[in-house]
């Protein structure tokens, strides 16, 4: 009901301030906010409330959220809200004072990682964290160059645009600077190798070639353990282990950007690198680890942290604040208490199964990939030429939004449907999503 108070008659002074109309909000945003801060969907949505894996717009319309990964344990989870409120009202300060929360969060995160990863840095965004990871690698190796993957995105700062082909090769970009070397993306569907049993080693040769061309210059290789902006890609077995071996021979470090894949999203593992059976030298965490409260982390080997401790003080005003650590601890508690990784595994299987059935009926679905709540459906017009169906992908996403289900598109060709819900997404929601997807595919102009 748009106005339940016709019946309830709660005194109106207890209500939050009345929402501006969607049109007024849109006009004030256009007037004041930079134009390249883009909105989702042809008909953008004004959201006013979130709960678990649902969002509500200003007219009370409910959306199933299968897109947002930042509210990892569910929108507005009461345990996180309560932890943040309590800490905010008690003490909100920085790392210049002793406080238990930061050390406890460090212990809890380190316990989820391989033994060699021991030293934590806390920051407020994944961009800040990736920046710091680059500084650590440079301080430890005394070198500057970085190897990245095609289509990668690691953040919005100047150096991170430099290492993000998704941005520097896109509109308005100026290409890679001379210290950045772009390796082939190990994409079994669209790349040059398709046999999963041999592709891992073959794709890694691209990294080996860069290492031999620029020997003595490479400080680090950085990659998401499953490239997300790159199109929800799952590496072939043995890919990262081959790459890491090459880099270690070269004396360079391996950085795993686990911002999207970490904290159980993939279902059968807590981190994406586990599935590739590697142990990175530096791990970067972000967005989901504070469930919407700004929190990111870098975890490094102790010898790397010691190289970075070279006399220059390290300090980030909000990084590791008492409140952000309270949020981080609450997120880890909820993840465990509500068995959300297990849920991602089970419900992810249900979604994958449903997607594969749809693929049998709709040949436009060229590939179904991912695991847990990190899933992609690549749409193509022709299964031989793999002509990307970007217009169709956008059509489906917008039709689903009209049916009350939020997903997105991704990939360098904008033709991959991206499904990446909060970890609370349940079996009933999966059925609703599959039904909306089938109906949207059915409506595609033939
Ligand atoms: N790394 C990855 C893999 C990301 O997806 C993002 C954000 N989409 C970032 C880094 C940067 O995160 P932020 O915008 O929070 O700085």
XYZ file of C-alpha atoms and ligand atoms in Angstrom:
462
model
C 0.000 0.000 0.000
C 1.403 3.428 -0.841
C -0.039 4.839 2.415
C -0.676 2.287 5.187
C -1.291 5.183 7.548
C -4.812 5.564 6.177
C -5.504 2.592 8.454
C -2.727 2.774 11.061
C -3.042 6.508 11.858
C 0.432 6.801 13.401
C 1.170 10.447 14.347
C 2.889 11.913 11.286
C 5.560 13.718 13.355
C 7.062 10.243 13.994
C 7.627 9.778 10.250
C 10.925 10.394 8.496
C 10.944 13.544 6.333
C 8.773 13.154 3.240
C 10.608 11.939 0.165
C 11.089 14.341 -2.732
C 9.455 13.136 -5.926
C 11.669 11.032 -8.192
C 11.609 13.805 -10.794
C 12.772 16.429 -8.245
C 15.570 14.134 -7.040
C 16.666 13.508 -10.593
C 16.723 17.238 -11.394
C 18.732 18.193 -8.317
C 21.197 15.407 -9.051
C 21.603 16.610 -12.639
C 22.219 20.153 -11.411
C 24.808 19.392 -8.733
C 26.416 16.042 -9.400
C 29.017 15.302 -12.070
C 27.543 13.973 -15.301
C 29.834 10.937 -15.597
C 28.532 9.505 -12.326
C 26.169 7.192 -14.116
C 22.803 5.773 -13.059
C 21.631 2.213 -13.602
C 18.751 1.275 -15.937
C 16.979 3.180 -18.722
C 14.433 4.261 -16.131
C 16.593 4.907 -13.033
C 15.207 3.875 -9.666
C 14.957 6.004 -6.537
C 15.671 3.665 -3.620
C 14.604 4.520 -0.102
C 15.014 1.289 1.860
C 17.012 -1.929 1.875
C 16.441 -5.171 3.752
C 18.376 -8.427 3.251
C 18.335 -8.983 -0.527
C 15.504 -6.582 -1.232
C 15.352 -2.889 -2.080
C 12.293 -0.619 -2.002
C 11.675 2.450 -4.108
C 9.921 5.658 -3.131
C 6.509 4.281 -4.050
C 6.963 1.145 -1.942
C 7.744 -1.086 -4.933
C 9.927 -4.034 -3.895
C 12.927 -5.213 -5.925
C 14.805 -8.462 -5.605
C 18.473 -7.473 -5.448
C 20.649 -9.907 -7.389
C 23.303 -7.328 -8.176
C 24.737 -5.592 -5.110
C 27.740 -7.215 -3.474
C 28.593 -4.458 -0.989
C 25.723 -5.378 1.395
C 27.428 -8.767 1.639
C 25.458 -10.136 4.612
C 22.269 -8.393 3.488
C 21.150 -4.784 3.275
C 20.951 -3.077 6.687
C 21.780 -6.211 8.661
C 20.733 -5.376 12.253
C 23.913 -6.861 13.777
C 26.124 -4.610 11.632
C 23.895 -1.574 12.172
C 23.931 -2.156 15.909
C 27.717 -2.652 16.053
C 28.330 0.562 14.095
C 25.809 2.584 16.103
C 27.184 1.353 19.407
C 30.808 2.052 18.497
C 29.954 5.425 16.925
C 28.281 6.524 20.145
C 31.139 5.240 22.310
C 34.343 6.158 20.497
C 35.105 7.034 16.906
C 38.799 7.602 16.467
C 41.852 6.543 14.498
C 44.829 4.222 14.781
C 47.012 6.578 16.817
C 45.549 5.131 20.025
C 45.529 1.562 21.230
C 42.174 -0.101 20.713
C 41.143 -3.761 20.756
C 38.919 -3.801 17.671
C 41.666 -3.289 15.070
C 43.874 -6.080 16.444
C 40.896 -8.390 16.812
C 39.784 -7.736 13.241
C 43.357 -8.336 12.072
C 43.427 -11.682 13.910
C 40.052 -12.707 12.536
C 40.976 -11.888 8.931
C 44.429 -13.475 9.148
C 42.774 -16.661 10.456
C 40.905 -16.943 7.121
C 44.108 -16.662 5.053
C 47.189 -18.801 4.317
C 49.777 -18.780 7.148
C 52.333 -16.542 5.384
C 49.854 -13.659 5.171
C 50.310 -12.076 8.555
C 50.359 -8.280 8.492
C 47.221 -6.150 7.972
C 46.630 -2.595 6.856
C 43.133 -1.136 7.035
C 41.772 1.512 4.688
C 38.412 2.939 3.660
C 38.123 1.828 0.048
C 39.408 -0.892 -2.219
C 41.047 1.762 -4.403
C 43.093 2.915 -1.434
C 43.918 -0.706 -0.653
C 45.097 -1.507 -4.191
C 47.187 1.679 -4.198
C 48.847 0.527 -0.998
C 49.403 -2.962 -2.410
C 51.333 -1.396 -5.312
C 53.417 0.657 -2.879
C 54.218 -2.464 -0.835
C 55.286 -4.371 -3.952
C 57.483 -1.521 -5.118
C 59.078 -1.046 -1.708
C 59.827 -4.764 -1.434
C 61.186 -5.358 -4.928
C 62.698 -1.946 -5.648
C 60.999 -2.157 -9.061
C 58.108 -0.271 -10.599
C 56.434 -2.176 -13.444
C 53.170 -4.057 -13.039
C 51.527 -6.861 -15.027
C 47.733 -6.729 -15.282
C 45.104 -8.651 -17.233
C 43.085 -7.477 -20.232
C 39.776 -5.913 -19.219
C 40.807 -5.562 -15.549
C 39.505 -2.937 -13.147
C 41.235 -2.242 -9.838
C 40.003 1.219 -8.811
C 39.516 4.855 -9.647
C 42.723 6.664 -8.595
C 45.386 7.853 -11.042
C 47.692 4.829 -10.692
C 44.784 2.401 -10.652
C 43.333 3.787 -13.887
C 46.840 3.172 -15.259
C 46.625 -0.513 -14.268
C 42.949 -0.887 -15.324
C 42.634 -1.590 -19.072
C 38.836 -1.525 -18.599
C 39.246 2.226 -18.001
C 42.412 3.306 -19.813
C 41.438 1.441 -23.001
C 37.824 2.636 -22.826
C 36.168 5.972 -23.700
C 38.209 8.930 -22.438
C 41.180 6.656 -21.630
C 44.772 7.280 -22.671
C 46.034 3.696 -22.836
C 48.572 1.989 -20.614
C 51.660 3.900 -19.453
C 55.063 2.316 -20.098
C 55.276 0.705 -16.629
C 52.080 -1.300 -17.158
C 52.099 -4.531 -19.188
C 48.810 -6.119 -20.156
C 48.661 -9.938 -20.304
C 46.089 -12.001 -22.181
C 42.894 -12.755 -20.231
C 42.558 -16.493 -19.571
C 39.003 -16.680 -20.914
C 38.058 -20.209 -21.959
C 35.019 -19.056 -23.897
C 36.312 -16.109 -25.917
C 40.081 -16.488 -25.608
C 42.374 -18.434 -27.936
C 42.460 -21.681 -25.889
C 39.351 -23.691 -25.064
C 40.563 -26.973 -23.657
C 40.400 -26.554 -19.882
C 42.963 -29.293 -19.322
C 45.753 -27.413 -21.113
C 44.577 -23.792 -21.319
C 45.883 -22.741 -17.869
C 49.529 -23.238 -18.814
C 49.043 -21.895 -22.343
C 47.422 -18.642 -21.217
C 50.200 -18.187 -18.628
C 52.731 -17.991 -21.483
C 51.554 -14.437 -22.131
C 52.806 -13.490 -18.635
C 56.067 -15.398 -19.247
C 56.663 -13.389 -22.444
C 56.197 -10.082 -20.583
C 58.557 -11.245 -17.828
C 61.220 -12.106 -20.350
C 60.776 -8.853 -22.328
C 60.922 -6.691 -19.189
C 63.089 -8.839 -16.956
C 64.306 -7.073 -13.809
C 61.568 -4.429 -14.045
C 58.426 -6.209 -12.823
C 57.389 -5.494 -9.230
C 54.045 -7.309 -9.231
C 51.304 -9.154 -11.031
C 47.844 -8.081 -9.899
C 44.603 -9.852 -10.813
C 41.186 -10.612 -9.462
C 40.992 -14.311 -8.666
C 37.953 -14.384 -10.990
C 37.861 -11.249 -13.166
C 34.472 -9.595 -12.640
C 34.463 -6.463 -14.784
C 36.340 -8.642 -17.309
C 33.069 -10.594 -17.688
C 32.616 -12.908 -14.670
C 35.528 -15.039 -15.883
C 36.607 -18.261 -14.213
C 40.245 -19.133 -14.935
C 41.058 -22.619 -16.252
C 42.641 -24.935 -13.670
C 46.348 -24.357 -13.216
C 46.322 -20.835 -14.624
C 47.274 -18.849 -11.515
C 49.673 -21.519 -10.272
C 51.576 -21.306 -13.578
C 51.522 -17.499 -13.496
C 52.656 -17.305 -9.866
C 55.519 -19.682 -10.574
C 56.699 -17.512 -13.477
C 56.525 -14.348 -11.373
C 58.351 -15.856 -8.434
C 61.133 -16.989 -10.714
C 61.314 -13.378 -11.872
C 61.461 -12.075 -8.266
C 58.096 -10.289 -8.574
C 55.141 -10.398 -6.165
C 51.640 -11.786 -6.726
C 48.728 -9.614 -5.597
C 45.229 -11.111 -5.392
C 42.418 -8.561 -5.689
C 39.696 -10.381 -3.743
C 37.411 -7.358 -3.509
C 34.610 -9.108 -5.401
C 35.440 -12.769 -4.878
C 36.425 -12.850 -1.204
C 34.422 -13.737 1.920
C 32.688 -16.838 0.608
C 31.005 -15.405 -2.464
C 32.200 -18.250 -4.670
C 30.429 -20.766 -2.424
C 32.942 -23.592 -2.233
C 35.831 -21.426 -1.068
C 36.302 -18.393 1.153
C 38.713 -16.781 -1.348
C 38.981 -17.144 -5.108
C 42.704 -17.884 -5.059
C 42.019 -21.087 -3.071
C 40.273 -22.558 -6.110
C 43.428 -21.975 -8.138
C 45.527 -23.572 -5.372
C 47.848 -20.617 -4.936
C 48.939 -18.468 -2.043
C 49.364 -14.787 -2.948
C 52.026 -12.518 -1.444
C 49.492 -9.750 -0.896
C 45.684 -9.959 -0.669
C 43.368 -6.989 -1.120
C 39.867 -6.916 0.386
C 37.248 -4.212 0.056
C 33.614 -3.370 -0.402
C 31.784 -6.367 1.168
C 33.941 -6.567 4.291
C 32.184 -3.607 5.943
C 28.719 -4.379 4.530
C 28.410 -0.779 3.317
C 30.483 0.851 6.028
C 33.721 2.023 4.302
C 36.337 -0.615 5.070
C 39.088 -2.247 3.036
C 42.201 -4.209 3.905
C 45.604 -5.247 2.604
C 47.171 -8.351 4.088
C 50.821 -9.050 3.282
C 53.690 -11.337 4.136
C 55.724 -10.077 7.070
C 58.953 -9.592 5.074
C 57.033 -7.399 2.601
C 55.586 -5.304 5.443
C 59.115 -4.949 6.828
C 60.448 -3.652 3.510
C 57.638 -1.085 3.461
C 58.485 -0.013 7.029
C 61.414 2.042 5.708
C 61.173 5.107 7.915
C 58.213 6.747 6.198
C 55.195 6.686 8.468
C 52.044 5.043 7.131
C 48.741 6.572 8.192
C 45.236 6.773 6.706
C 42.834 8.913 8.723
C 39.794 6.656 8.462
C 41.637 3.383 7.861
C 41.169 1.052 10.819
C 38.947 3.501 12.689
C 37.209 2.035 15.717
C 33.846 2.192 13.936
C 35.006 0.560 10.699
C 36.582 -2.281 12.696
C 33.318 -2.773 14.602
C 31.561 -3.114 11.236
C 34.208 -5.553 10.010
C 33.914 -7.774 13.082
C 30.113 -7.840 12.868
C 30.273 -8.881 9.189
C 32.522 -11.856 10.023
C 30.186 -12.876 12.854
C 27.103 -12.792 10.649
C 28.843 -14.658 7.826
C 29.615 -17.506 10.218
C 26.414 -17.435 12.311
C 24.119 -17.475 9.301
C 26.247 -19.948 7.282
C 26.134 -17.599 4.311
C 28.999 -19.182 2.384
C 27.091 -22.478 2.466
C 23.992 -20.613 1.280
C 25.977 -19.101 -1.608
C 27.117 -22.601 -2.529
C 23.664 -24.195 -2.438
C 21.614 -21.387 -3.906
C 24.376 -20.743 -6.441
C 24.039 -24.359 -7.638
C 20.283 -23.868 -7.973
C 20.849 -20.742 -10.073
C 23.488 -22.418 -12.245
C 21.200 -25.364 -12.832
C 18.365 -23.018 -13.822
C 20.646 -20.997 -16.114
C 21.804 -24.167 -17.874
C 18.188 -25.202 -18.465
C 17.502 -21.756 -19.917
C 20.606 -22.080 -22.076
C 19.124 -25.226 -23.639
C 15.989 -23.265 -24.613
C 17.585 -19.941 -25.548
C 20.669 -20.263 -27.791
C 21.445 -16.580 -27.200
C 22.943 -17.766 -23.879
C 26.362 -18.739 -25.219
C 28.027 -19.463 -21.893
C 27.000 -19.929 -18.270
C 29.834 -19.600 -15.754
C 30.846 -18.870 -12.197
C 29.961 -20.386 -8.881
C 28.149 -19.437 -5.690
C 26.898 -15.892 -6.026
C 29.439 -14.883 -8.685
C 27.659 -15.829 -11.896
C 27.688 -14.739 -15.513
C 25.671 -15.509 -18.626
C 27.359 -14.440 -21.838
C 24.880 -13.513 -24.573
C 25.894 -14.023 -28.209
C 24.027 -13.686 -31.508
C 25.854 -16.593 -33.068
C 27.407 -19.550 -31.311
C 30.209 -19.832 -33.910
C 31.272 -16.213 -34.449
C 30.396 -15.313 -30.807
C 29.049 -11.969 -32.038
C 28.279 -10.189 -28.742
C 24.597 -9.539 -27.989
C 25.082 -6.308 -26.017
C 21.783 -4.657 -27.004
C 19.973 -7.834 -26.060
C 21.797 -7.998 -22.695
C 20.753 -4.441 -21.934
C 17.176 -5.258 -23.008
C 17.035 -8.248 -20.657
C 18.452 -6.293 -17.705
C 15.911 -3.512 -18.204
C 13.001 -5.938 -18.652
C 14.016 -7.726 -15.463
C 14.138 -4.434 -13.613
C 10.533 -3.845 -14.727
C 9.684 -7.254 -13.331
C 11.269 -6.254 -10.027
C 14.564 -8.150 -10.298
C 17.904 -6.317 -10.331
C 20.861 -7.747 -12.232
C 23.528 -5.983 -14.347
C 25.688 -6.315 -17.448
C 29.447 -6.528 -17.577
C 32.401 -7.615 -19.678
C 34.431 -5.604 -22.186
C 31.682 -6.181 -24.785
C 28.836 -5.409 -22.353
C 27.165 -8.698 -23.209
C 27.519 -10.624 -19.959
C 24.565 -10.746 -17.572
C 26.012 -10.403 -14.104
C 24.304 -12.029 -11.113
C 25.976 -11.146 -7.812
C 23.414 -10.891 -4.999
C 23.864 -10.287 -1.288
C 24.790 -13.571 0.400
C 21.325 -13.934 1.977
C 19.681 -14.577 -1.419
C 17.511 -17.679 -0.898
C 15.945 -20.525 -2.859
C 12.654 -18.706 -3.379
C 14.497 -15.634 -4.674
C 16.444 -17.862 -7.066
C 13.153 -19.188 -8.476
C 11.842 -15.635 -8.840
C 14.996 -14.578 -10.670
C 14.907 -17.577 -13.014
C 11.249 -16.942 -13.803
C 11.857 -13.237 -14.533
C 14.860 -14.148 -16.687
C 12.877 -16.666 -18.711
C 10.076 -14.153 -19.291
C 12.557 -11.417 -20.254
C 14.371 -13.706 -22.712
C 10.986 -14.648 -24.162
C 10.305 -10.961 -24.848
C 13.513 -10.458 -26.833
C 12.613 -9.279 -30.334
C 13.245 -12.205 -32.722
N 38.920 -3.840 -7.216
C 37.830 -4.424 -7.733
C 37.932 -5.818 -8.247
C 36.617 -3.739 -7.812
O 35.551 -4.337 -8.333
C 36.550 -2.408 -7.331
C 35.261 -1.620 -7.393
N 34.326 -2.018 -8.282
C 37.700 -1.834 -6.795
C 38.859 -2.578 -6.743
C 37.691 -0.424 -6.285
O 36.811 -0.275 -5.232
P 36.347 1.146 -4.663
O 35.468 1.759 -5.692
O 35.603 0.769 -3.414
O 37.549 1.942 -4.380
